[in-house]
Amino acid sequence: MTLSPARVPATGVRRLTTVLYGYAFLDDLVLLYPVYALLFADTGLPLWQISSLFALWSLTAVVLEVPSGAWADTVSRRRLLWLGPLLTAAGFTLWVTVPSYGAFALGFVLWGAGGALGSGSLEALVYDELERLGAAERYARLMGRTRAARLLATVAAMGLAGPVLALGGYPAVGAASVLTCLLAALTATLLPEHRVPAEQGNTRWSATLRAGLAEARGDRRVQAALLLVPAVAAVWGALDEYVSLLVRDLGVADTTVPWLVLLVWATVTVGSLFAGPAERLGTRGLAALIAGAALALAVGAGVRTPAGIALVGLAFAGFQLAEVLADVRLQHRIDDARRATLTSVASLGTELVTVAVFGLYTVLGASLAHSTVFVVLSVPYAVTALVLFRGRGRPRNESPRQRPRTQ
């Protein structure tokens, strides 16, 4: 029987989703996440050295983000997705076998490089495979569930890190983290990829990079989509690092702090599952979503109560949804041959704005309470919502770029 274009090959989509969710879960099931700062401190590093490690991590991502995206448009994206976790595993191995400032620094460089290889590559591979199957309209729902899988892994890592640390110390936590990285790499090799890499021709990654940037300069719709990604992703992506401090300022017991932080992330995880239905929102609907989340953030942080923390979680869930929808808009508007390149350009923008938000938070936090800083940083989202509401945006049912399907 011949399937019509309207009937999606279910087995192909099922295989993609199964492997994708498994890869995303394993990639973020890193038990070192909640305790690596403790490892650095227990090794004897002063605060300035620990801060410099975080800065090095961010700098690595900034430097490699766009070149790695251009590389992903010229070589096999699946290859980069299994190579990234191997680099991360090597970094974690250094941390627990030869703990020192130099080993930690090299480990962060490897981790940053591994993350850069996957940034843009995963989104581009998934979108192209869905488009090949005639199911590009499923991208938002699929990526929302992928983010939910990552969040579930992070929550699981938080729960497992303590018992494993008590059982075997940092070597056990590190070994578990390396194991999950290796499993993520193995799972990545199972991802379907039918795209023919440009490396088989004469295309160089530098030429792909120039072509991608030229596309962004020449198409105002692409420019708008590129700017929207950091506008919705960067501020809340920085604020999440300070949620525990916001909670502690409520005066609750220290043992209560992790539970309220977990409440925030549980809300975000559930919110990620609504990405599919949320794609039906038009430009003004997206503006309303962002504005509502900004209001929830300001009120939730401002009331300084545990109930307010639940509102902060709801706000983060709204921003998470908006981030997925911004990525969907970008994928719909860019050319297949430069998909990873321009996705990485958007990620670079997010990294740069996030670093700026960290700096602004430090300045504001020197004289203001954490709750007040959260309220202040809800303002950029109100501005973004206003710009979207007043702008023309895309039609409600903008469809993906069309290209001939291959069977």
mmCIF file of C-alpha atoms in Angstrom:
data_model
loop_
_atom_site.group_PDB
_atom_site.id
_atom_site.type_symbol
_atom_site.label_atom_id
_atom_site.label_comp_id
_atom_site.label_asym_id
_atom_site.label_seq_id
_atom_site.Cartn_x
_atom_site.Cartn_y
_atom_site.Cartn_z
ATOM 1 C CA MET A 1 0.000 0.000 0.000
ATOM 2 C CA THR A 2 1.305 3.460 -0.876
ATOM 3 C CA LEU A 3 1.100 5.992 1.901
ATOM 4 C CA SER A 4 -0.265 9.391 0.945
ATOM 5 C CA PRO A 5 1.714 12.492 2.029
ATOM 6 C CA ALA A 6 -0.930 13.090 4.690
ATOM 7 C CA ARG A 7 -0.248 9.729 6.335
ATOM 8 C CA VAL A 8 2.966 9.828 8.308
ATOM 9 C CA PRO A 9 5.154 6.671 8.294
ATOM 10 C CA ALA A 10 4.478 5.802 11.919
ATOM 11 C CA THR A 11 7.400 3.446 12.349
ATOM 12 C CA GLY A 12 9.931 6.070 11.269
ATOM 13 C CA VAL A 13 8.563 8.685 13.656
ATOM 14 C CA ARG A 14 8.329 6.121 16.464
ATOM 15 C CA ARG A 15 11.953 5.100 16.004
ATOM 16 C CA LEU A 16 13.106 8.713 15.984
ATOM 17 C CA THR A 17 11.162 9.665 19.105
ATOM 18 C CA THR A 18 12.195 6.589 21.094
ATOM 19 C CA VAL A 19 15.887 7.102 20.453
ATOM 20 C CA LEU A 20 15.640 10.880 20.879
ATOM 21 C CA TYR A 21 13.979 10.697 24.297
ATOM 22 C CA GLY A 22 16.480 8.102 25.470
ATOM 23 C CA TYR A 23 19.411 10.181 24.256
ATOM 24 C CA ALA A 24 18.108 13.373 25.875
ATOM 25 C CA PHE A 25 17.487 11.626 29.213
ATOM 26 C CA LEU A 26 20.926 10.013 29.348
ATOM 27 C CA ASP A 27 22.669 13.186 28.191
ATOM 28 C CA ASP A 28 21.374 15.065 31.253
ATOM 29 C CA LEU A 29 21.485 12.191 33.765
ATOM 30 C CA VAL A 30 24.773 13.497 35.178
ATOM 31 C CA LEU A 31 25.144 12.922 38.911
ATOM 32 C CA LEU A 32 27.995 15.419 39.070
ATOM 33 C CA TYR A 33 25.573 18.277 38.287
ATOM 34 C CA PRO A 34 24.443 18.929 41.872
ATOM 35 C CA VAL A 35 27.830 18.310 43.531
ATOM 36 C CA TYR A 36 30.612 19.490 41.240
ATOM 37 C CA ALA A 37 30.886 22.832 43.056
ATOM 38 C CA LEU A 38 31.374 20.858 46.275
ATOM 39 C CA LEU A 39 34.097 18.801 44.577
ATOM 40 C CA PHE A 40 35.942 21.973 43.599
ATOM 41 C CA ALA A 41 35.648 23.440 47.092
ATOM 42 C CA ASP A 42 36.686 20.198 48.801
ATOM 43 C CA THR A 43 39.738 20.050 46.538
ATOM 44 C CA GLY A 44 40.775 23.385 48.073
ATOM 45 C CA LEU A 45 39.902 25.810 45.296
ATOM 46 C CA PRO A 46 39.089 29.355 46.468
ATOM 47 C CA LEU A 47 35.937 31.078 45.251
ATOM 48 C CA TRP A 48 37.718 33.107 42.559
ATOM 49 C CA GLN A 49 39.112 29.942 40.968
ATOM 50 C CA ILE A 50 35.692 28.269 41.030
ATOM 51 C CA SER A 51 34.160 31.342 39.389
ATOM 52 C CA SER A 52 36.902 31.355 36.769
ATOM 53 C CA LEU A 53 36.039 27.743 35.896
ATOM 54 C CA PHE A 54 32.427 28.709 35.238
ATOM 55 C CA ALA A 55 33.616 31.623 33.094
ATOM 56 C CA LEU A 56 35.891 29.290 31.122
ATOM 57 C CA TRP A 57 32.947 26.944 30.550
ATOM 58 C CA SER A 58 30.828 29.794 29.152
ATOM 59 C CA LEU A 59 33.709 31.126 27.070
ATOM 60 C CA THR A 60 34.251 27.707 25.476
ATOM 61 C CA ALA A 61 30.592 27.576 24.476
ATOM 62 C CA VAL A 62 30.707 31.105 23.055
ATOM 63 C CA VAL A 63 33.839 30.451 20.988
ATOM 64 C CA LEU A 64 32.758 27.070 19.602
ATOM 65 C CA GLU A 65 28.990 27.522 19.244
ATOM 66 C CA VAL A 66 28.780 28.916 15.704
ATOM 67 C CA PRO A 67 31.776 27.087 14.145
ATOM 68 C CA SER A 68 30.438 23.780 15.461
ATOM 69 C CA GLY A 69 27.035 24.562 13.982
ATOM 70 C CA ALA A 70 28.598 25.230 10.568
ATOM 71 C CA TRP A 71 30.540 21.985 10.908
ATOM 72 C CA ALA A 72 27.285 20.157 11.613
ATOM 73 C CA ASP A 73 25.981 21.378 8.248
ATOM 74 C CA THR A 74 28.949 19.859 6.402
ATOM 75 C CA VAL A 75 29.465 16.528 8.222
ATOM 76 C CA SER A 76 27.216 13.885 9.741
ATOM 77 C CA ARG A 77 25.178 15.431 12.546
ATOM 78 C CA ARG A 78 24.746 12.027 14.166
ATOM 79 C CA ARG A 79 28.544 11.724 14.374
ATOM 80 C CA LEU A 80 28.773 14.976 16.320
ATOM 81 C CA LEU A 81 25.982 13.872 18.651
ATOM 82 C CA TRP A 82 27.862 10.752 19.752
ATOM 83 C CA LEU A 83 31.231 12.511 19.820
ATOM 84 C CA GLY A 84 29.986 15.231 22.209
ATOM 85 C CA PRO A 85 29.180 12.924 25.163
ATOM 86 C CA LEU A 86 32.550 11.184 24.723
ATOM 87 C CA LEU A 87 34.334 14.518 25.180
ATOM 88 C CA THR A 88 32.230 15.209 28.263
ATOM 89 C CA ALA A 89 33.018 11.754 29.666
ATOM 90 C CA ALA A 90 36.737 12.438 29.226
ATOM 91 C CA GLY A 91 36.374 15.683 31.160
ATOM 92 C CA PHE A 92 34.527 14.033 34.045
ATOM 93 C CA THR A 93 37.174 11.297 34.169
ATOM 94 C CA LEU A 94 39.864 13.953 34.652
ATOM 95 C CA TRP A 95 37.891 15.580 37.453
ATOM 96 C CA VAL A 96 37.706 12.507 39.666
ATOM 97 C CA THR A 97 41.035 10.865 38.824
ATOM 98 C CA VAL A 98 43.358 13.874 39.065
ATOM 99 C CA PRO A 99 41.325 16.562 40.891
ATOM 100 C CA SER A 100 43.138 19.869 40.501
ATOM 101 C CA TYR A 101 42.511 23.293 39.030
ATOM 102 C CA GLY A 102 44.144 22.348 35.716
ATOM 103 C CA ALA A 103 42.111 19.135 35.417
ATOM 104 C CA PHE A 104 38.896 20.960 36.254
ATOM 105 C CA ALA A 105 39.676 23.642 33.662
ATOM 106 C CA LEU A 106 40.419 21.095 30.933
ATOM 107 C CA GLY A 107 37.304 19.160 31.924
ATOM 108 C CA PHE A 108 35.142 22.263 31.473
ATOM 109 C CA VAL A 109 36.692 22.914 28.069
ATOM 110 C CA LEU A 110 35.882 19.340 27.021
ATOM 111 C CA TRP A 111 32.366 19.614 28.447
ATOM 112 C CA GLY A 112 31.809 22.940 26.689
ATOM 113 C CA ALA A 113 33.105 21.518 23.413
ATOM 114 C CA GLY A 114 30.852 18.478 23.758
ATOM 115 C CA GLY A 115 27.850 20.674 24.376
ATOM 116 C CA ALA A 116 28.700 22.894 21.407
ATOM 117 C CA LEU A 117 28.854 19.862 19.108
ATOM 118 C CA GLY A 118 25.308 18.910 20.087
ATOM 119 C CA SER A 119 23.869 22.434 20.049
ATOM 120 C CA GLY A 120 22.212 22.974 16.688
ATOM 121 C CA SER A 121 23.085 19.471 15.492
ATOM 122 C CA LEU A 122 20.252 17.798 17.393
ATOM 123 C CA GLU A 123 17.567 20.295 16.375
ATOM 124 C CA ALA A 124 18.677 20.189 12.737
ATOM 125 C CA LEU A 125 18.781 16.384 12.604
ATOM 126 C CA VAL A 126 15.337 16.028 14.200
ATOM 127 C CA TYR A 127 13.697 18.650 12.007
ATOM 128 C CA ASP A 128 15.163 17.225 8.789
ATOM 129 C CA GLU A 129 14.107 13.677 9.689
ATOM 130 C CA LEU A 130 10.580 14.799 10.529
ATOM 131 C CA GLU A 131 10.402 16.766 7.290
ATOM 132 C CA ARG A 132 11.553 13.720 5.338
ATOM 133 C CA LEU A 133 8.735 11.762 6.947
ATOM 134 C CA GLY A 134 6.217 14.501 6.199
ATOM 135 C CA ALA A 135 5.809 15.220 9.917
ATOM 136 C CA ALA A 136 7.524 18.582 10.396
ATOM 137 C CA GLU A 137 4.392 19.854 12.149
ATOM 138 C CA ARG A 138 5.257 17.488 15.047
ATOM 139 C CA TYR A 139 8.551 19.269 15.759
ATOM 140 C CA ALA A 140 7.239 21.508 18.576
ATOM 141 C CA ARG A 141 5.563 18.646 20.444
ATOM 142 C CA LEU A 142 8.596 16.425 19.974
ATOM 143 C CA MET A 143 11.104 18.998 21.209
ATOM 144 C CA GLY A 144 8.873 19.914 24.144
ATOM 145 C CA ARG A 145 8.843 16.280 25.247
ATOM 146 C CA THR A 146 12.592 16.074 24.657
ATOM 147 C CA ARG A 147 13.124 18.972 27.049
ATOM 148 C CA ALA A 148 10.820 17.283 29.535
ATOM 149 C CA ALA A 149 12.996 14.161 29.306
ATOM 150 C CA ARG A 150 16.083 16.278 30.030
ATOM 151 C CA LEU A 151 14.402 17.906 33.020
ATOM 152 C CA LEU A 152 13.329 14.520 34.387
ATOM 153 C CA ALA A 153 16.931 13.367 34.093
ATOM 154 C CA THR A 154 18.152 16.431 35.981
ATOM 155 C CA VAL A 155 15.642 15.814 38.765
ATOM 156 C CA ALA A 156 16.673 12.146 38.897
ATOM 157 C CA ALA A 157 20.350 13.150 39.079
ATOM 158 C CA MET A 158 19.550 15.434 42.026
ATOM 159 C CA GLY A 159 17.875 12.555 43.820
ATOM 160 C CA LEU A 160 20.598 10.001 43.110
ATOM 161 C CA ALA A 161 23.680 12.158 43.703
ATOM 162 C CA GLY A 162 23.370 12.215 47.500
ATOM 163 C CA PRO A 163 23.060 8.457 48.065
ATOM 164 C CA VAL A 164 25.807 7.661 45.537
ATOM 165 C CA LEU A 165 28.087 10.278 47.103
ATOM 166 C CA ALA A 166 27.473 8.782 50.556
ATOM 167 C CA LEU A 167 28.162 5.298 49.217
ATOM 168 C CA GLY A 168 31.347 5.874 47.233
ATOM 169 C CA GLY A 169 32.335 9.521 47.395
ATOM 170 C CA TYR A 170 33.227 11.635 44.378
ATOM 171 C CA PRO A 171 34.818 8.713 42.469
ATOM 172 C CA ALA A 172 31.468 6.879 42.501
ATOM 173 C CA VAL A 173 29.543 9.978 41.400
ATOM 174 C CA GLY A 174 32.089 10.593 38.660
ATOM 175 C CA ALA A 175 31.988 6.974 37.481
ATOM 176 C CA ALA A 176 28.190 7.084 37.273
ATOM 177 C CA SER A 177 28.373 10.317 35.278
ATOM 178 C CA VAL A 178 30.928 8.880 32.862
ATOM 179 C CA LEU A 179 28.755 5.780 32.406
ATOM 180 C CA THR A 180 25.678 7.829 31.484
ATOM 181 C CA CYS A 181 27.764 9.853 29.001
ATOM 182 C CA LEU A 182 28.957 6.644 27.346
ATOM 183 C CA LEU A 183 25.383 5.346 27.186
ATOM 184 C CA ALA A 184 24.269 8.660 25.654
ATOM 185 C CA ALA A 185 26.981 8.341 22.992
ATOM 186 C CA LEU A 186 25.903 4.782 22.242
ATOM 187 C CA THR A 187 22.265 5.850 21.981
ATOM 188 C CA ALA A 188 23.189 8.696 19.616
ATOM 189 C CA THR A 189 24.588 6.188 17.117
ATOM 190 C CA LEU A 190 21.031 4.816 16.781
ATOM 191 C CA LEU A 191 19.542 8.148 15.682
ATOM 192 C CA PRO A 192 18.292 7.977 12.071
ATOM 193 C CA GLU A 193 20.014 10.284 9.590
ATOM 194 C CA HIS A 194 19.170 10.193 5.892
ATOM 195 C CA ARG A 195 20.717 13.550 4.993
ATOM 196 C CA VAL A 196 23.801 13.374 2.744
ATOM 197 C CA PRO A 197 26.557 15.425 4.429
ATOM 198 C CA ALA A 198 28.110 18.172 2.370
ATOM 199 C CA GLU A 199 31.575 16.783 3.169
ATOM 200 C CA GLN A 200 31.098 14.356 0.294
ATOM 201 C CA GLY A 201 31.265 17.305 -2.065
ATOM 202 C CA ASN A 202 33.523 20.330 -2.058
ATOM 203 C CA THR A 203 31.699 22.381 0.583
ATOM 204 C CA ARG A 204 33.854 23.642 3.452
ATOM 205 C CA TRP A 205 32.428 24.449 6.847
ATOM 206 C CA SER A 206 33.700 28.031 6.550
ATOM 207 C CA ALA A 207 31.757 28.478 3.319
ATOM 208 C CA THR A 208 28.643 27.083 5.017
ATOM 209 C CA LEU A 209 29.149 29.525 7.870
ATOM 210 C CA ARG A 210 29.413 32.476 5.483
ATOM 211 C CA ALA A 211 26.334 31.337 3.578
ATOM 212 C CA GLY A 212 24.340 30.949 6.792
ATOM 213 C CA LEU A 213 25.273 34.418 8.039
ATOM 214 C CA ALA A 214 24.451 35.852 4.611
ATOM 215 C CA GLU A 215 20.995 34.250 4.813
ATOM 216 C CA ALA A 216 20.451 35.849 8.209
ATOM 217 C CA ARG A 217 21.511 39.275 6.936
ATOM 218 C CA GLY A 218 19.351 39.068 3.826
ATOM 219 C CA ASP A 219 16.078 37.855 5.338
ATOM 220 C CA ARG A 220 14.366 40.010 7.961
ATOM 221 C CA ARG A 221 12.077 37.142 8.960
ATOM 222 C CA VAL A 222 15.123 35.005 9.757
ATOM 223 C CA GLN A 223 16.664 37.911 11.678
ATOM 224 C CA ALA A 224 13.500 38.285 13.760
ATOM 225 C CA ALA A 225 13.430 34.550 14.513
ATOM 226 C CA LEU A 226 17.115 34.593 15.499
ATOM 227 C CA LEU A 227 16.571 37.505 17.894
ATOM 228 C CA LEU A 228 13.482 35.970 19.475
ATOM 229 C CA VAL A 229 15.365 32.892 20.712
ATOM 230 C CA PRO A 230 17.726 34.723 23.128
ATOM 231 C CA ALA A 231 14.953 37.175 24.006
ATOM 232 C CA VAL A 232 12.895 34.382 25.571
ATOM 233 C CA ALA A 233 15.643 31.935 26.603
ATOM 234 C CA ALA A 234 18.429 33.958 28.189
ATOM 235 C CA VAL A 235 16.942 35.718 31.227
ATOM 236 C CA TRP A 236 15.104 32.764 32.765
ATOM 237 C CA GLY A 237 18.052 30.553 31.825
ATOM 238 C CA ALA A 238 20.200 32.735 34.082
ATOM 239 C CA LEU A 239 17.588 33.188 36.816
ATOM 240 C CA ASP A 240 17.270 29.452 37.383
ATOM 241 C CA GLU A 241 20.767 29.472 38.898
ATOM 242 C CA TYR A 242 19.489 31.748 41.667
ATOM 243 C CA VAL A 243 16.220 30.009 42.543
ATOM 244 C CA SER A 244 17.701 28.295 45.596
ATOM 245 C CA LEU A 245 18.893 31.664 46.912
ATOM 246 C CA LEU A 246 15.456 33.153 46.273
ATOM 247 C CA VAL A 247 13.881 30.289 48.240
ATOM 248 C CA ARG A 248 16.331 30.546 51.129
ATOM 249 C CA ASP A 249 15.502 34.244 51.505
ATOM 250 C CA LEU A 250 11.947 33.240 52.409
ATOM 251 C CA GLY A 251 13.259 32.121 55.800
ATOM 252 C CA VAL A 252 12.412 28.443 55.308
ATOM 253 C CA ALA A 253 14.609 25.709 56.734
ATOM 254 C CA ASP A 254 17.564 24.666 54.613
ATOM 255 C CA THR A 255 16.084 21.178 54.343
ATOM 256 C CA THR A 256 12.983 22.703 52.728
ATOM 257 C CA VAL A 257 14.916 24.547 50.024
ATOM 258 C CA PRO A 258 15.517 21.511 47.757
ATOM 259 C CA TRP A 259 11.836 20.586 47.851
ATOM 260 C CA LEU A 260 10.703 24.037 46.730
ATOM 261 C CA VAL A 261 13.369 24.062 44.003
ATOM 262 C CA LEU A 262 12.097 20.647 42.927
ATOM 263 C CA LEU A 263 8.567 22.112 42.778
ATOM 264 C CA VAL A 264 9.791 24.737 40.316
ATOM 265 C CA TRP A 265 11.416 22.186 38.042
ATOM 266 C CA ALA A 266 8.508 19.774 38.253
ATOM 267 C CA THR A 267 6.263 22.587 37.007
ATOM 268 C CA VAL A 268 8.656 23.348 34.159
ATOM 269 C CA THR A 269 8.761 19.655 33.219
ATOM 270 C CA VAL A 270 4.980 19.426 33.032
ATOM 271 C CA GLY A 271 4.843 22.673 31.064
ATOM 272 C CA SER A 272 7.198 21.242 28.441
ATOM 273 C CA LEU A 273 4.590 18.628 27.543
ATOM 274 C CA PHE A 274 2.231 21.343 26.255
ATOM 275 C CA ALA A 275 4.564 22.514 23.484
ATOM 276 C CA GLY A 276 2.520 20.750 20.801
ATOM 277 C CA PRO A 277 -0.822 22.405 21.603
ATOM 278 C CA ALA A 278 0.939 25.730 22.247
ATOM 279 C CA GLU A 279 2.224 25.772 18.665
ATOM 280 C CA ARG A 280 -1.284 26.754 17.580
ATOM 281 C CA LEU A 281 -0.757 30.131 19.235
ATOM 282 C CA GLY A 282 -0.292 32.968 16.785
ATOM 283 C CA THR A 283 2.114 35.847 17.293
ATOM 284 C CA ARG A 284 -0.233 37.627 19.664
ATOM 285 C CA GLY A 285 -0.909 34.390 21.496
ATOM 286 C CA LEU A 286 2.826 33.956 22.017
ATOM 287 C CA ALA A 287 3.005 37.561 23.225
ATOM 288 C CA ALA A 288 0.222 36.837 25.716
ATOM 289 C CA LEU A 289 2.046 33.714 26.934
ATOM 290 C CA ILE A 290 5.248 35.676 27.558
ATOM 291 C CA ALA A 291 3.381 38.548 29.205
ATOM 292 C CA GLY A 292 1.498 36.156 31.493
ATOM 293 C CA ALA A 293 4.728 34.406 32.465
ATOM 294 C CA ALA A 294 6.386 37.773 33.158
ATOM 295 C CA LEU A 295 3.482 38.724 35.436
ATOM 296 C CA ALA A 296 3.666 35.383 37.251
ATOM 297 C CA LEU A 297 7.414 35.861 37.761
ATOM 298 C CA ALA A 298 7.030 39.364 39.154
ATOM 299 C CA VAL A 299 4.147 38.466 41.479
ATOM 300 C CA GLY A 300 5.603 35.120 42.526
ATOM 301 C CA ALA A 301 8.975 36.573 43.461
ATOM 302 C CA GLY A 302 7.474 39.720 44.951
ATOM 303 C CA VAL A 303 5.139 38.067 47.467
ATOM 304 C CA ARG A 304 8.063 36.222 49.123
ATOM 305 C CA THR A 305 6.057 33.123 50.152
ATOM 306 C CA PRO A 306 6.241 29.405 49.248
ATOM 307 C CA ALA A 307 3.062 29.893 47.208
ATOM 308 C CA GLY A 308 4.923 32.567 45.285
ATOM 309 C CA ILE A 309 7.617 30.027 44.415
ATOM 310 C CA ALA A 310 4.907 27.963 42.729
ATOM 311 C CA LEU A 311 4.124 31.029 40.593
ATOM 312 C CA VAL A 312 7.817 31.338 39.727
ATOM 313 C CA GLY A 313 7.692 27.713 38.538
ATOM 314 C CA LEU A 314 4.627 28.532 36.449
ATOM 315 C CA ALA A 315 6.475 31.509 34.957
ATOM 316 C CA PHE A 316 9.475 29.352 34.096
ATOM 317 C CA ALA A 317 7.144 26.833 32.450
ATOM 318 C CA GLY A 318 5.732 29.646 30.305
ATOM 319 C CA PHE A 319 9.200 30.809 29.304
ATOM 320 C CA GLN A 320 10.177 27.223 28.488
ATOM 321 C CA LEU A 321 7.167 26.918 26.188
ATOM 322 C CA ALA A 322 8.005 30.249 24.563
ATOM 323 C CA GLU A 323 11.585 29.078 24.029
ATOM 324 C CA VAL A 324 10.391 25.945 22.228
ATOM 325 C CA LEU A 325 8.016 27.997 20.068
ATOM 326 C CA ALA A 326 10.803 30.447 19.213
ATOM 327 C CA ASP A 327 12.951 27.525 18.067
ATOM 328 C CA VAL A 328 10.034 26.222 15.976
ATOM 329 C CA ARG A 329 9.720 29.586 14.215
ATOM 330 C CA LEU A 330 13.420 29.597 13.487
ATOM 331 C CA GLN A 331 13.407 26.060 12.076
ATOM 332 C CA HIS A 332 10.452 26.915 9.812
ATOM 333 C CA ARG A 333 12.246 29.931 8.383
ATOM 334 C CA ILE A 334 15.774 28.696 7.638
ATOM 335 C CA ASP A 335 17.183 26.642 4.786
ATOM 336 C CA ASP A 336 17.954 22.960 5.338
ATOM 337 C CA ALA A 337 21.566 23.282 4.224
ATOM 338 C CA ARG A 338 22.323 25.881 6.911
ATOM 339 C CA ARG A 339 19.932 24.728 9.627
ATOM 340 C CA ALA A 340 22.552 23.800 12.247
ATOM 341 C CA THR A 341 24.598 26.923 11.498
ATOM 342 C CA LEU A 342 21.769 29.355 12.151
ATOM 343 C CA THR A 343 20.458 27.376 15.118
ATOM 344 C CA SER A 344 23.924 27.739 16.637
ATOM 345 C CA VAL A 345 23.903 31.482 15.883
ATOM 346 C CA ALA A 346 20.708 31.711 17.955
ATOM 347 C CA SER A 347 22.329 29.651 20.725
ATOM 348 C CA LEU A 348 25.359 31.953 20.663
ATOM 349 C CA GLY A 349 23.045 34.919 21.152
ATOM 350 C CA THR A 350 21.458 33.148 24.104
ATOM 351 C CA GLU A 351 24.872 32.446 25.665
ATOM 352 C CA LEU A 352 26.006 36.056 25.290
ATOM 353 C CA VAL A 353 22.806 37.509 26.743
ATOM 354 C CA THR A 354 22.889 34.973 29.581
ATOM 355 C CA VAL A 355 26.399 36.075 30.534
ATOM 356 C CA ALA A 356 25.196 39.693 30.493
ATOM 357 C CA VAL A 357 22.272 38.761 32.763
ATOM 358 C CA PHE A 358 24.690 37.118 35.207
ATOM 359 C CA GLY A 359 26.634 40.386 35.335
ATOM 360 C CA LEU A 360 23.478 42.463 35.773
ATOM 361 C CA TYR A 361 22.240 40.153 38.529
ATOM 362 C CA THR A 362 25.550 40.542 40.356
ATOM 363 C CA VAL A 363 25.289 44.344 40.212
ATOM 364 C CA LEU A 364 21.641 44.456 41.263
ATOM 365 C CA GLY A 365 22.088 41.787 43.925
ATOM 366 C CA ALA A 366 24.758 43.838 45.666
ATOM 367 C CA SER A 367 22.086 46.202 46.979
ATOM 368 C CA LEU A 368 18.740 44.480 46.365
ATOM 369 C CA ALA A 369 17.097 41.326 47.711
ATOM 370 C CA HIS A 370 16.911 38.324 45.397
ATOM 371 C CA SER A 371 13.136 38.705 45.185
ATOM 372 C CA THR A 372 13.509 42.298 43.985
ATOM 373 C CA VAL A 373 16.063 41.315 41.357
ATOM 374 C CA PHE A 374 13.680 38.646 40.030
ATOM 375 C CA VAL A 375 10.941 41.271 39.762
ATOM 376 C CA VAL A 376 13.242 43.678 37.916
ATOM 377 C CA LEU A 377 14.311 40.972 35.458
ATOM 378 C CA SER A 378 10.698 40.236 34.566
ATOM 379 C CA VAL A 379 10.645 43.592 32.754
ATOM 380 C CA PRO A 380 12.605 42.421 29.654
ATOM 381 C CA TYR A 381 9.916 39.794 29.082
ATOM 382 C CA ALA A 382 7.182 42.428 29.284
ATOM 383 C CA VAL A 383 9.074 44.419 26.652
ATOM 384 C CA THR A 384 9.465 41.348 24.417
ATOM 385 C CA ALA A 385 5.748 40.621 24.705
ATOM 386 C CA LEU A 386 4.921 44.209 23.762
ATOM 387 C CA VAL A 387 7.195 44.095 20.713
ATOM 388 C CA LEU A 388 5.615 40.838 19.555
ATOM 389 C CA PHE A 389 2.092 42.120 20.154
ATOM 390 C CA ARG A 390 2.672 45.288 18.163
ATOM 391 C CA GLY A 391 4.656 43.586 15.416
ATOM 392 C CA ARG A 392 3.182 41.833 12.437
ATOM 393 C CA GLY A 393 4.920 38.504 13.133
ATOM 394 C CA ARG A 394 4.150 35.421 11.095
ATOM 395 C CA PRO A 395 0.724 34.192 10.096
ATOM 396 C CA ARG A 396 -0.982 31.961 12.640
ATOM 397 C CA ASN A 397 -0.442 28.783 10.654
ATOM 398 C CA GLU A 398 2.930 29.434 9.048
ATOM 399 C CA SER A 399 4.078 26.203 7.463
ATOM 400 C CA PRO A 400 7.622 24.854 7.191
ATOM 401 C CA ARG A 401 9.727 25.456 4.104
ATOM 402 C CA GLN A 402 8.756 22.882 1.538
ATOM 403 C CA ARG A 403 11.219 20.645 -0.251
ATOM 404 C CA PRO A 404 10.819 17.413 -2.196
ATOM 405 C CA ARG A 405 10.429 14.408 0.077
ATOM 406 C CA THR A 406 12.764 11.460 -0.277
ATOM 407 C CA GLN A 407 11.535 8.015 0.506
#
